[in-house]
Coordinates of C-alpha atoms and ligand atoms in Angstrom, one line a residue:
M1 CA -25.8 -13.2 -20.5
A2 CA -22.8 -10.8 -21.7
N3 CA -20.6 -12.5 -24.1
L4 CA -16.9 -11.6 -25.5
T5 CA -17.7 -10.7 -28.7
G6 CA -14.9 -8.6 -30.1
K7 CA -13.3 -8.9 -27.3
K8 CA -9.5 -9.5 -28.1
I9 CA -8.1 -11.4 -25.7
L10 CA -3.7 -12.2 -25.2
L11 CA -3.5 -15.0 -23.4
G12 CA -0.2 -16.2 -21.9
I13 CA 0.8 -19.9 -21.3
T14 CA 4.1 -20.2 -18.9
G15 CA 5.2 -23.7 -18.2
S16 CA 3.1 -25.7 -15.8
I17 CA 1.4 -29.2 -16.8
A18 CA -1.9 -26.9 -16.9
A19 CA -0.8 -25.7 -20.4
Y20 CA -2.8 -28.5 -22.2
K21 CA -6.0 -26.9 -21.0
A22 CA -4.9 -24.1 -23.1
A23 CA -6.2 -25.4 -25.7
F24 CA -9.7 -26.1 -24.5
L25 CA -9.0 -22.5 -22.9
V26 CA -8.9 -20.8 -26.7
R27 CA -11.5 -22.2 -28.4
L28 CA -13.8 -22.0 -25.4
L29 CA -12.7 -18.1 -26.3
I30 CA -13.5 -18.2 -30.1
K31 CA -16.5 -20.1 -29.5
A32 CA -17.4 -17.0 -27.5
G33 CA -16.7 -14.7 -30.0
A34 CA -13.3 -13.5 -28.4
E35 CA -10.3 -12.9 -31.2
V36 CA -6.9 -15.1 -29.3
Q37 CA -3.5 -14.1 -29.2
V38 CA -1.5 -16.3 -27.2
L39 CA 1.9 -16.0 -25.8
M40 CA 3.7 -18.2 -24.3
T41 CA 7.3 -18.6 -21.8
K42 CA 9.7 -21.6 -23.9
A43 CA 8.6 -23.7 -21.3
G44 CA 4.9 -22.9 -21.7
A45 CA 5.8 -24.4 -25.0
G46 CA 7.3 -27.7 -23.8
F47 CA 4.2 -28.9 -22.7
I48 CA 1.7 -28.2 -25.2
S49 CA 2.3 -27.4 -29.2
P50 CA 2.5 -23.7 -30.5
L51 CA 1.1 -25.3 -33.6
T52 CA -2.6 -26.8 -32.3
L53 CA -2.7 -23.1 -30.4
S54 CA -2.1 -21.4 -33.5
T55 CA -4.4 -23.8 -34.8
L56 CA -6.9 -23.1 -32.8
S57 CA -6.3 -19.5 -32.0
K58 CA -5.6 -18.8 -36.3
R59 CA -2.3 -16.6 -35.3
P60 CA 0.9 -16.5 -35.1
V61 CA 1.8 -17.6 -31.5
Y62 CA 5.1 -15.4 -30.1
S63 CA 6.8 -17.3 -27.8
D64 CA 10.3 -15.4 -28.1
I65 CA 10.3 -12.5 -27.0
S66 CA 14.0 -12.0 -29.1
S67 CA 13.1 -12.7 -32.5
E68 CA 12.0 -9.6 -34.5
E69 CA 8.4 -10.1 -34.8
S70 CA 7.8 -10.5 -30.7
W71 CA 10.0 -8.5 -29.9
N72 CA 8.2 -5.4 -32.4
N73 CA 5.5 -6.6 -30.7
H74 CA 4.9 -6.6 -27.3
V75 CA 4.5 -2.9 -27.3
E76 CA 1.6 -3.1 -29.8
M77 CA -0.4 -6.4 -28.8
G78 CA -0.1 -4.4 -25.2
L79 CA -1.8 -1.8 -26.6
W80 CA -4.4 -3.5 -28.5
A81 CA -6.0 -6.2 -26.1
D82 CA -9.1 -5.8 -24.6
A83 CA -7.7 -8.0 -21.4
M84 CA -4.3 -10.1 -21.4
V85 CA -5.2 -13.6 -19.2
V86 CA -2.6 -15.3 -18.3
A87 CA -3.2 -19.2 -17.3
P88 CA -2.2 -21.0 -16.1
L89 CA 0.7 -19.1 -14.5
T90 CA 3.5 -20.4 -12.4
A91 CA 5.3 -19.1 -8.8
A92 CA 8.1 -18.2 -11.1
S93 CA 6.3 -16.1 -14.2
L94 CA 4.5 -15.0 -10.7
A95 CA 6.6 -13.8 -9.0
K96 CA 8.5 -12.2 -12.3
M97 CA 5.3 -10.1 -12.9
A98 CA 5.4 -9.1 -9.2
L99 CA 8.8 -7.8 -9.4
G100 CA 8.6 -5.9 -12.6
I101 CA 10.9 -9.0 -14.8
S102 CA 10.6 -8.8 -18.5
D103 CA 13.1 -11.1 -19.6
N104 CA 9.9 -12.9 -21.8
V105 CA 7.7 -12.2 -24.2
I106 CA 4.4 -12.6 -21.7
T107 CA 7.0 -10.3 -18.7
A108 CA 7.3 -7.5 -20.7
T109 CA 4.1 -8.0 -22.6
Y110 CA 2.9 -7.5 -19.6
L111 CA 4.5 -4.7 -18.9
S112 CA 3.2 -2.9 -21.7
A113 CA -0.9 -3.6 -21.4
R114 CA -3.1 -1.3 -20.8
C115 CA -5.7 -3.2 -20.5
P116 CA -6.7 -5.5 -17.9
V117 CA -4.9 -8.1 -16.3
F118 CA -6.2 -11.6 -15.2
F119 CA -4.3 -14.2 -13.7
A120 CA -4.9 -17.9 -13.1
P121 CA -2.3 -19.8 -11.1
A122 CA -1.4 -23.7 -10.8
M123 CA 0.7 -25.0 -9.0
D124 CA 1.5 -27.5 -6.1
L125 CA 0.2 -27.0 -2.4
D126 CA 3.2 -25.9 -0.8
M127 CA 4.5 -23.9 -3.8
W128 CA 0.9 -21.6 -3.9
R129 CA 0.5 -21.7 0.7
H130 CA 4.4 -20.6 0.4
P131 CA 4.7 -17.1 2.1
S132 CA 6.2 -15.6 -0.7
T133 CA 3.9 -16.8 -3.5
R134 CA 1.3 -14.8 -1.7
E135 CA 3.2 -12.0 -1.3
N136 CA 4.1 -11.9 -5.3
V137 CA -0.7 -12.6 -5.2
R138 CA -1.5 -9.8 -3.1
R139 CA 1.1 -7.5 -4.7
L140 CA -0.1 -8.5 -8.2
Q141 CA -3.8 -7.9 -7.2
A142 CA -2.3 -5.0 -5.4
F143 CA -1.5 -3.6 -8.5
G144 CA -5.1 -3.5 -10.0
N145 CA -4.5 -7.4 -11.4
H146 CA -7.9 -9.6 -11.1
L147 CA -6.6 -13.5 -9.3
I148 CA -8.5 -16.4 -11.0
P149 CA -8.9 -18.6 -7.6
V150 CA -6.8 -21.9 -8.1
G151 CA -9.0 -25.1 -7.2
H152 CA -9.1 -28.2 -5.0
G153 CA -8.3 -31.1 -5.7
E154 CA -5.2 -33.6 -7.2
L155 CA -2.0 -31.9 -8.2
A156 CA 0.6 -33.0 -10.8
S157 CA 2.7 -34.2 -7.5
G158 CA -0.3 -37.1 -6.4
L159 CA -1.3 -34.6 -3.6
V160 CA -4.1 -34.0 -3.1
G161 CA -4.8 -29.7 -1.6
E162 CA -5.1 -26.2 -4.0
G163 CA -3.4 -25.3 -6.6
R164 CA -5.1 -26.3 -9.4
M165 CA -5.5 -24.2 -12.2
A166 CA -9.1 -22.9 -12.7
E167 CA -10.6 -24.6 -15.6
P168 CA -11.0 -22.8 -18.6
E169 CA -15.2 -22.6 -18.4
E170 CA -14.3 -20.6 -14.8
I171 CA -11.6 -18.7 -16.7
V172 CA -13.9 -17.8 -19.4
E173 CA -17.3 -16.9 -17.0
H174 CA -15.1 -14.3 -14.8
L175 CA -14.1 -12.6 -18.1
R176 CA -17.6 -12.8 -18.8
R177 CA -19.0 -11.7 -15.5
F178 CA -16.0 -9.2 -15.0
W179 CA -17.1 -6.8 -18.7
A180 CA -20.7 -7.5 -17.4
K181 CA -20.1 -5.6 -14.2
A182 CA -17.7 -3.6 -16.2
Q183 CA -20.1 -0.9 -17.8
S184 CA -21.9 -0.7 -14.5
L185 CA -21.7 3.1 -14.7
A186 CA -21.8 3.6 -18.2
G187 CA -22.3 7.6 -18.3
R188 CA -23.1 8.1 -14.2
K189 CA -21.5 11.2 -13.2
I190 CA -19.8 11.1 -10.6
V191 CA -17.8 12.9 -7.8
I192 CA -15.9 11.7 -5.2
T193 CA -13.3 13.6 -2.5
A194 CA -10.5 12.0 -0.8
G195 CA -7.3 12.9 0.5
P196 CA -6.8 15.3 3.5
T197 CA -7.0 18.6 4.0
Y198 CA -4.3 21.7 4.6
E199 CA -6.0 24.3 7.1
P200 CA -2.5 27.3 7.1
I201 CA -1.5 28.7 10.5
D202 CA 0.5 31.1 8.6
P203 CA 2.3 30.9 5.2
V204 CA 4.6 27.4 6.2
R205 CA 2.9 25.7 9.1
F206 CA -0.9 23.9 8.6
I207 CA -3.2 21.1 10.3
G208 CA -3.4 18.3 8.2
N209 CA -4.1 14.9 9.0
R210 CA -2.7 11.5 7.9
S211 CA -5.0 10.4 5.3
S212 CA -2.9 8.9 2.0
G213 CA -6.2 9.7 -0.3
K214 CA -5.2 6.0 -1.6
M215 CA -8.5 5.1 -1.8
G216 CA -10.5 7.8 -2.7
V217 CA -8.2 7.8 -6.0
A218 CA -8.9 3.7 -6.2
L219 CA -11.9 4.9 -6.5
A220 CA -12.7 7.1 -9.0
D221 CA -10.4 5.1 -11.6
A222 CA -12.7 2.5 -10.7
A223 CA -15.9 3.8 -11.2
A224 CA -13.4 5.5 -14.9
R225 CA -12.8 2.0 -15.7
R226 CA -16.8 0.9 -15.5
G227 CA -17.7 4.2 -17.5
A228 CA -18.7 6.7 -15.1
E229 CA -18.0 10.3 -15.9
V230 CA -15.5 10.8 -12.6
T231 CA -14.5 14.4 -11.0
L232 CA -12.1 13.5 -8.0
I233 CA -11.7 16.7 -5.7
L234 CA -8.0 16.0 -3.9
G235 CA -6.3 17.6 -1.1
P236 CA -3.4 17.6 -0.7
S237 CA -2.1 13.6 -1.7
G238 CA 1.1 12.7 -3.4
L239 CA -1.0 10.9 -5.8
S240 CA -3.0 10.9 -8.8
P241 CA -6.1 8.8 -10.6
R242 CA -4.8 6.2 -13.5
E243 CA -7.1 6.5 -15.7
D244 CA -6.9 10.2 -18.4
S245 CA -10.8 10.1 -18.2
V246 CA -10.5 11.4 -14.5
K247 CA -11.2 15.0 -14.7
L248 CA -8.6 16.1 -11.2
L249 CA -9.1 19.3 -9.8
R250 CA -6.6 19.9 -6.6
V251 CA -7.4 21.8 -4.1
Q252 CA -6.2 22.9 0.2
T253 CA -8.5 23.8 2.5
A254 CA -12.1 22.7 3.5
I255 CA -13.4 25.3 2.1
E256 CA -11.9 24.8 -1.5
M257 CA -12.6 21.2 -1.5
H258 CA -16.8 22.4 -0.1
Q259 CA -17.0 24.9 -3.0
A260 CA -15.7 22.3 -5.6
A261 CA -17.8 19.1 -4.6
R262 CA -20.6 21.5 -4.2
D263 CA -20.2 23.0 -7.1
A264 CA -19.9 19.6 -8.8
F265 CA -22.6 17.5 -7.1
Q266 CA -25.1 19.2 -8.6
G267 CA -24.7 18.3 -12.5
A268 CA -23.6 14.7 -10.9
D269 CA -25.6 11.5 -10.2
I270 CA -23.5 9.9 -7.3
G271 CA -21.4 11.5 -4.6
I272 CA -18.1 9.2 -2.9
L273 CA -17.0 11.4 0.2
A274 CA -13.8 9.5 1.2
A275 CA -11.9 13.0 1.9
A276 CA -10.5 13.2 5.9
V277 CA -11.9 17.0 6.1
A278 CA -9.9 18.6 8.9
D279 CA -13.5 19.6 11.6
Y280 CA -11.5 22.8 12.5
R281 CA -9.3 25.4 11.1
P282 CA -7.5 28.2 12.6
Q283 CA -9.4 30.9 12.4
E284 CA -7.2 33.5 11.0
A285 CA -4.0 32.5 8.8
A286 CA -1.5 34.2 9.9
A287 CA 0.6 36.3 6.8
Q288 CA 4.0 36.3 7.9
K289 CA 5.6 32.9 10.0
I290 CA 4.8 33.3 13.0
K291 CA 8.1 33.7 15.3
K292 CA 8.9 31.4 18.7
T293 CA 8.4 34.4 21.3
G294 CA 6.2 32.7 24.1
E295 CA 6.1 29.6 25.7
T296 CA 2.8 29.1 24.8
L297 CA 1.1 29.4 21.9
H298 CA -3.0 30.0 20.6
L299 CA -4.4 28.8 17.9
E300 CA -7.8 29.7 18.3
L301 CA -10.0 27.2 15.7
V302 CA -13.0 27.3 14.1
K303 CA -15.5 24.7 12.7
N304 CA -15.1 23.7 8.5
P305 CA -18.2 23.7 6.9
D306 CA -19.3 19.7 6.9
I307 CA -19.3 18.5 3.5
A308 CA -21.0 15.3 3.8
A309 CA -23.7 17.2 5.7
N310 CA -24.5 20.0 3.2
L311 CA -24.6 17.8 -0.1
G312 CA -26.9 14.9 2.3
Q313 CA -29.2 18.6 2.5
E314 CA -28.7 19.5 -1.3
K315 CA -29.4 16.2 -2.7
K316 CA -32.3 15.7 -4.5
P317 CA -34.4 12.8 -5.5
G318 CA -32.5 11.1 -7.3
Q319 CA -29.3 11.8 -6.6
L320 CA -27.1 9.1 -3.9
L321 CA -24.7 10.2 -1.5
V322 CA -22.6 8.0 -0.3
G323 CA -19.7 8.4 3.1
F324 CA -17.4 6.9 5.0
A325 CA -16.5 7.0 8.5
L326 CA -13.3 5.5 10.6
E327 CA -14.4 5.0 13.9
T328 CA -12.3 3.4 17.2
E329 CA -15.0 2.7 19.3
N330 CA -19.2 1.5 19.2
E331 CA -18.2 1.7 15.2
L332 CA -21.4 -0.1 14.0
A333 CA -23.8 2.4 16.1
N334 CA -21.6 5.8 15.1
A335 CA -21.7 4.7 11.2
R336 CA -25.3 4.2 11.0
S337 CA -26.3 7.5 13.4
K338 CA -23.4 9.7 11.1
L339 CA -25.3 7.7 7.6
E340 CA -28.8 8.9 9.3
K341 CA -27.7 12.6 10.3
K342 CA -25.9 12.8 6.7
N343 CA -28.7 11.9 4.8
F344 CA -26.2 9.1 3.3
D345 CA -27.7 5.8 1.4
L346 CA -24.5 3.4 1.8
I347 CA -21.5 4.4 4.1
V348 CA -18.7 2.5 4.5
L349 CA -17.1 1.9 8.0
N350 CA -13.1 0.9 8.5
S351 CA -11.7 0.0 11.6
L352 CA -8.7 1.8 12.7
Q353 CA -8.5 -1.8 15.0
D354 CA -7.7 -3.4 12.1
E355 CA -4.8 -4.9 11.3
G356 CA -4.0 -3.4 7.6
A357 CA -6.6 -1.1 7.6
G358 CA -6.8 2.6 6.7
F359 CA -4.2 5.2 6.5
N360 CA -1.8 4.9 4.1
Y361 CA -1.9 0.6 3.6
D362 CA -2.6 0.0 0.4
T363 CA -5.2 -2.7 2.1
N364 CA -8.4 -1.6 3.3
K365 CA -11.2 -4.1 5.6
I366 CA -15.0 -2.3 5.5
T367 CA -18.5 -2.6 6.0
I368 CA -21.1 -0.8 4.0
L369 CA -24.0 0.1 5.9
G370 CA -27.4 1.1 3.9
K371 CA -30.5 2.6 5.3
D372 CA -32.5 -1.1 4.9
N373 CA -30.6 -2.0 8.3
K374 CA -28.2 -4.1 5.3
I375 CA -24.9 -4.5 7.0
R376 CA -22.0 -5.8 4.7
K377 CA -18.6 -7.3 5.9
F378 CA -15.6 -7.3 3.6
E379 CA -12.2 -9.4 4.5
L380 CA -9.2 -7.6 4.5
K381 CA -8.4 -6.7 0.4
S382 CA -6.6 -4.6 -1.6
K383 CA -7.6 -0.9 -2.2
T384 CA -8.6 -1.3 -5.6
A385 CA -10.3 -4.4 -4.8
V386 CA -11.9 -3.4 -1.5
A387 CA -13.7 0.1 -4.5
G388 CA -14.7 -2.8 -6.6
D389 CA -17.2 -3.8 -3.8
I390 CA -17.5 -0.5 -2.9
L391 CA -19.0 0.0 -6.4
D392 CA -21.1 -3.0 -6.9
E393 CA -23.3 -1.4 -3.8
V394 CA -23.6 1.9 -5.9
A395 CA -24.2 0.3 -8.7
A396 CA -27.4 -2.1 -7.4
L397 CA -28.9 1.4 -6.3
S398 CA -28.1 3.7 -8.7
Ligands
CTP1 N1 -17.1 14.7 6.2 C1 -17.2 16.2 5.1 N2 -16.7 17.5 5.2 C2 -16.7 17.7 6.9 C3 -16.3 16.7 8.0 C4 -16.6 14.7 7.2 O1 -17.2 15.3 3.7 N3 -15.6 18.3 7.3 C5 -17.0 13.4 5.4 C6 -16.0 12.5 5.4 O2 -15.5 12.9 4.1 C7 -16.6 11.7 5.9 C8 -17.8 11.3 6.6 O3 -18.2 13.0 6.3 O4 -17.4 10.4 4.4 C9 -18.0 10.9 8.3 O5 -17.0 11.6 8.5 P1 -15.7 11.9 9.8 O6 -15.0 12.5 9.9 O7 -16.0 10.4 10.1 O8 -17.3 12.1 10.2 P2 -17.2 13.5 11.3 O9 -19.0 14.7 10.9 O10 -16.2 14.8 11.6 O11 -17.4 13.0 13.3 P3 -16.3 13.1 14.0 O12 -15.0 13.7 13.3 O13 -17.3 13.8 15.4 O14 -16.6 11.7 14.5

């Protein structure tokens, strides 16, 4: 099992009774080999003494954003850390993080942090269930932050239910698993197609579709974070990958995407085809803007290359190809036949029938089918979390 040797961890402690467990958490993290910098809100410091935590972490504790030292350090600390863990996270601090309100040392550092952020909420069961809390958790996850789930049991109020902060051992285990997985695609060359294609009718008009490119961009970022060398071939989309290491090739048409994908796939280990490629294009794009002359207008459409099927034919032993299918009926059967026809190793099925899934949503609900008839169904999740599920399956095959 991977340990935490040399990992630099910012531990944010907010004002919950569960803050008393932070002393055990610091001790476990240090024992696992991590360096720990503790940040506390003033309310957090009311529940556990900064002196206890600075003694255990062997570093000064920062709690006052207006002190010169903390103020100067919040950006630096955000850059220093390999991970930020906020445990316990109260409903109030959760809401501030979800909205980007940086009025204390933890929320200010959170906004500056470039590292993965983990949050372990702690609150009473009704607060945990409240739609405001649910929405804030969903928002933080949609930003790519990692929820360390709450436990079930007796709460400080005396009520019994969900809302307890995860135990320190579980938090450490969560981090261990994260880093073990984090490098699961190290050195792999991955090509990803994403977004729509625009097929020109004339200089101002095109045939396109409603794909946003969100799923493919989330996959590119997630694969890069796992150590892969990623080439993202992105159709017209307002989005860009966040990870600097992603090589971004912007294209407009299916033909341009096809060319770029063939070139990149030759030297790649894995191809993931998340683009919504237009199946047809106007036979000829008019050189000048088409005038409104007749009552009807006929466009002759010709078939575009099937990028996926072509890469499937060119696939060499050792290369993996992952496709997507968006179906409205006979979903599993259609997805399976696409997997076979296009020589995919995995196919990711998303259905337009699922509320919150598909074009332009931040969430998606998928089923992954493999060659071996294995079917894995997943819950509705943020596209970042869905990207993680897809890459887990890819890493297991590669
Ligand atoms: N695909 C592709 N090039 C195309 C069409 C599709 O690379 N010209 C890829 C998509 O990126 C996706 C998979 O093929 O990974 C399936 O796409 P889909 O549009 O569902 O399949 P089609 O073959 O176009 O089938 P149909 O539209 O008839 O359902």
